[in-house]
Amino acid sequence: MNVNTVVKGDVVESLLPLPIDKQSSVLTDIYQPENNIAIWQRTLPIEMTTSIHEMLQVSKPLALVKYVTPDDVAEWIRYKLDGYACANALSDDIALIVDMFCCLFETKEAGLRLTTLDKAMCPKFHVDQIPCRLVSTYAGTATEWLENHHVDRSQLGTGNKASHSDNDFTMQRMQSGDVALLKGSGWESNENMGLVHRSPALKLNEKRLLLTLDIV
């Protein structure tokens, strides 16, 4: 996990480690009251990422939205991506993530969205008004986020200093393949501590494949 520090005047204070790890078990840390994010860092197989990029180059815009269960999601994704080389690997991987998500939150189904993006969907820093959302970027630039002690919440969504420039050291960015849980303001006792995040700006002709899961 990453060690977190903050400077106050001439004093450097140590904060709790960020729940970021290469083990999937780190996702359970989202239940700790002090955490509003948990990130499972992973590297996808090169064959999988190559076939996903190939699909993005030739496919029509993808927008798959459905309530799914761990038992039915793989078959549904394979059907929707029939004919693309990434169909099997992507559907199996998403099924694994859905299974983990449903187990973690003790629910039988999840609200899934798998979509291609060619521009920032939510370009300003904001907080989701939901309990928790899983996000994973399979291709393209991934989600950007801020730690609580770097946030001026009064400026959220205004385009002012809460937006931070791309060169601002306080902004953090997930990597393609990472699986993250983002705690929102709808989480009990987290009304004023939801994770501040935004969609990344994309390069010319860049396409992004984004998976999100919501608690039903």
Coordinates of N, CA and C in Angstrom, one line a residue, residues 45-127:
P45 N -3.6 -9.1 -19.4 CA -2.8 -9.9 -20.4 C -2.7 -9.1 -21.7
I46 N -1.5 -9.1 -22.3 CA -1.3 -8.3 -23.5 C -2.2 -8.8 -24.7
E47 N -2.5 -10.1 -24.7 CA -3.4 -10.5 -25.8 C -4.8 -9.9 -25.6
M48 N -5.2 -9.8 -24.4 CA -6.5 -9.2 -24.1 C -6.6 -7.7 -24.5
T49 N -5.6 -7.0 -24.0 CA -5.6 -5.5 -24.3 C -5.4 -5.3 -25.8
T50 N -4.6 -6.1 -26.5 CA -4.5 -5.9 -28.0 C -5.8 -6.1 -28.7
S51 N -6.5 -7.2 -28.3 CA -7.8 -7.5 -29.0 C -8.9 -6.4 -28.6
I52 N -8.8 -5.9 -27.4 CA -9.7 -4.8 -27.0 C -9.5 -3.6 -27.9
H53 N -8.2 -3.2 -28.0 CA -7.9 -2.0 -28.9 C -8.3 -2.2 -30.3
E54 N -8.2 -3.5 -30.8 CA -8.6 -3.8 -32.2 C -10.1 -3.6 -32.3
M55 N -10.9 -4.0 -31.3 CA -12.3 -3.9 -31.3 C -12.7 -2.4 -31.3
L56 N -12.0 -1.6 -30.5 CA -12.4 -0.2 -30.4 C -12.1 0.5 -31.8
Q57 N -11.2 0.0 -32.5 CA -10.9 0.7 -33.8 C -11.9 0.4 -34.9
V58 N -12.6 -0.7 -34.8 CA -13.5 -1.1 -35.9 C -15.0 -1.1 -35.4
S59 N -15.3 -1.2 -34.2 CA -16.7 -1.3 -33.7 C -17.4 0.0 -33.7
K60 N -18.7 -0.1 -33.7 CA -19.6 1.1 -33.5 C -19.5 1.4 -32.0
P61 N -19.9 2.6 -31.6 CA -19.8 3.0 -30.2 C -20.6 1.9 -29.3
L62 N -20.0 1.5 -28.2 CA -20.6 0.5 -27.4 C -21.2 1.1 -26.2
A63 N -22.4 0.7 -25.9 CA -23.1 1.2 -24.7 C -24.0 0.1 -24.1
L64 N -23.4 -0.8 -23.3 CA -24.2 -1.9 -22.8 C -24.6 -1.6 -21.3
V65 N -25.8 -1.6 -21.1 CA -26.4 -1.3 -19.7 C -27.4 -2.4 -19.3
K66 N -27.2 -3.0 -18.2 CA -28.1 -4.0 -17.7 C -27.8 -4.4 -16.3
Y67 N -28.9 -4.9 -15.6 CA -28.7 -5.5 -14.3 C -28.3 -6.9 -14.6
V68 N -27.1 -7.3 -14.0 CA -26.6 -8.6 -14.2 C -26.3 -9.3 -12.9
T69 N -26.1 -10.7 -13.1 CA -25.7 -11.5 -11.9 C -24.4 -12.2 -12.3
P70 N -23.7 -12.7 -11.3 CA -22.5 -13.4 -11.6 C -22.7 -14.6 -12.5
D71 N -23.9 -15.2 -12.5 CA -24.2 -16.3 -13.4 C -24.5 -16.0 -14.8
D72 N -25.1 -14.8 -15.1 CA -25.5 -14.6 -16.4 C -24.7 -13.6 -17.2
V73 N -23.8 -12.9 -16.5 CA -23.1 -11.7 -17.2 C -22.2 -12.2 -18.3
A74 N -21.4 -13.3 -18.1 CA -20.4 -13.7 -19.1 C -21.1 -14.0 -20.4
E75 N -22.2 -14.8 -20.3 CA -22.9 -15.2 -21.6 C -23.5 -14.0 -22.3
W76 N -24.0 -13.0 -21.5 CA -24.5 -11.8 -22.1 C -23.5 -11.0 -22.8
I77 N -22.3 -10.8 -22.2 CA -21.2 -10.0 -22.8 C -20.7 -10.7 -24.0
R78 N -20.6 -12.0 -24.0 CA -20.1 -12.7 -25.1 C -21.1 -12.6 -26.3
Y79 N -22.4 -12.6 -26.0 CA -23.4 -12.4 -27.1 C -23.3 -11.0 -27.7
K80 N -23.1 -10.0 -26.8 CA -23.0 -8.6 -27.3 C -21.7 -8.4 -28.1
L81 N -20.7 -9.1 -27.8 CA -19.4 -8.9 -28.5 C -19.1 -10.0 -29.4
D82 N -20.1 -10.7 -29.9 CA -19.9 -11.8 -30.8 C -19.1 -11.3 -32.0
G83 N -18.1 -12.1 -32.4 CA -17.3 -11.7 -33.6 C -16.1 -11.0 -33.3
Y84 N -15.9 -10.5 -32.1 CA -14.7 -9.8 -31.7 C -13.7 -10.7 -30.9
A85 N -12.5 -10.6 -31.2 CA -11.5 -11.5 -30.6 C -11.4 -11.4 -29.1
C86 N -11.8 -10.3 -28.5 CA -11.7 -10.0 -27.1 C -13.0 -10.6 -26.3
A87 N -14.0 -11.1 -27.0 CA -15.2 -11.4 -26.4 C -15.1 -12.4 -25.2
N88 N -14.4 -13.5 -25.4 CA -14.3 -14.5 -24.4 C -13.5 -14.0 -23.2
A89 N -12.3 -13.4 -23.4 CA -11.5 -12.9 -22.3 C -12.1 -11.8 -21.5
L90 N -12.8 -10.9 -22.3 CA -13.4 -9.8 -21.6 C -14.6 -10.2 -20.8
S91 N -15.4 -11.1 -21.4 CA -16.6 -11.5 -20.7 C -16.3 -12.3 -19.4
D92 N -15.2 -13.2 -19.5 CA -14.8 -13.9 -18.3 C -14.2 -13.0 -17.2
D93 N -13.5 -12.0 -17.6 CA -12.9 -11.0 -16.7 C -14.0 -10.2 -16.0
I94 N -15.0 -9.8 -16.7 CA -16.1 -9.0 -16.2 C -16.9 -9.8 -15.2
A95 N -17.1 -11.1 -15.6 CA -17.9 -12.0 -14.7 C -17.2 -12.2 -13.4
L96 N -15.8 -12.3 -13.4 CA -15.1 -12.3 -12.2 C -15.3 -11.1 -11.3
I97 N -15.2 -9.9 -11.9 CA -15.4 -8.7 -11.2 C -16.8 -8.6 -10.6
V98 N -17.8 -8.9 -11.4 CA -19.2 -8.9 -11.0 C -19.4 -9.8 -9.8
D99 N -18.8 -11.0 -9.8 CA -18.9 -12.0 -8.7 C -18.2 -11.4 -7.5
M100 N -17.1 -10.8 -7.6 CA -16.4 -10.2 -6.4 C -17.3 -9.0 -5.9
F101 N -17.8 -8.2 -6.7 CA -18.6 -7.1 -6.3 C -19.9 -7.5 -5.6
C102 N -20.6 -8.5 -6.1 CA -21.8 -9.0 -5.5 C -21.5 -9.6 -4.1
C103 N -20.4 -10.4 -4.1 CA -20.0 -11.0 -2.8 C -19.6 -10.0 -1.8
L104 N -18.9 -8.9 -2.2 CA -18.4 -7.9 -1.2 C -19.6 -7.1 -0.6
F105 N -20.6 -6.9 -1.5 CA -21.7 -6.1 -1.0 C -23.0 -6.9 -0.7
E106 N -22.8 -8.2 -0.7 CA -23.9 -9.1 -0.4 C -25.2 -8.8 -1.1
T107 N -25.0 -8.8 -2.5 CA -26.2 -8.5 -3.3 C -26.2 -9.6 -4.4
K108 N -27.3 -9.9 -5.0 CA -27.4 -10.9 -6.0 C -27.2 -10.4 -7.4
E109 N -27.3 -9.1 -7.6 CA -27.1 -8.5 -8.9 C -26.5 -7.1 -8.8
A110 N -25.9 -6.6 -10.0 CA -25.3 -5.3 -10.0 C -25.8 -4.6 -11.3
G111 N -25.7 -3.3 -11.2 CA -26.0 -2.5 -12.4 C -24.8 -2.3 -13.2
L112 N -24.7 -2.9 -14.3 CA -23.5 -2.9 -15.2 C -23.6 -1.9 -16.3
R113 N -22.5 -1.2 -16.6 CA -22.4 -0.3 -17.8 C -21.1 -0.6 -18.4
L114 N -21.0 -1.0 -19.6 CA -19.8 -1.1 -20.4 C -19.9 -0.3 -21.6
T115 N -19.0 0.8 -21.7 CA -19.2 1.7 -22.7 C -17.9 2.2 -23.3
T116 N -17.9 2.6 -24.6 CA -16.8 3.2 -25.2 C -17.0 4.8 -25.1
L117 N -15.9 5.5 -24.9 CA -15.9 6.9 -24.8 C -14.8 7.5 -25.7
D118 N -15.1 8.6 -26.3 CA -14.1 9.3 -27.1 C -13.9 10.8 -26.6
K119 N -14.5 11.1 -25.4 CA -14.3 12.3 -24.7 C -14.7 12.2 -23.3
A120 N -14.3 13.1 -22.5 CA -14.5 13.0 -21.0 C -16.0 13.1 -20.7
M121 N -16.5 12.0 -20.0 CA -18.0 12.0 -19.7 C -18.3 12.9 -18.6
C122 N -17.5 13.0 -17.6 CA -17.7 13.9 -16.5 C -16.4 14.7 -16.2
P123 N -16.1 15.8 -17.0 CA -14.8 16.4 -17.0 C -14.4 17.2 -15.7
K124 N -15.4 17.6 -14.9 CA -15.1 18.3 -13.7 C -15.1 17.4 -12.5
F125 N -14.3 17.8 -11.5 CA -14.2 17.0 -10.3 C -15.6 17.1 -9.6
H126 N -16.0 15.9 -9.2 CA -17.3 15.8 -8.6 C -17.4 14.6 -7.6
V127 N -18.5 14.5 -6.9 CA -18.8 13.3 -6.0 C -20.1 12.7 -6.5

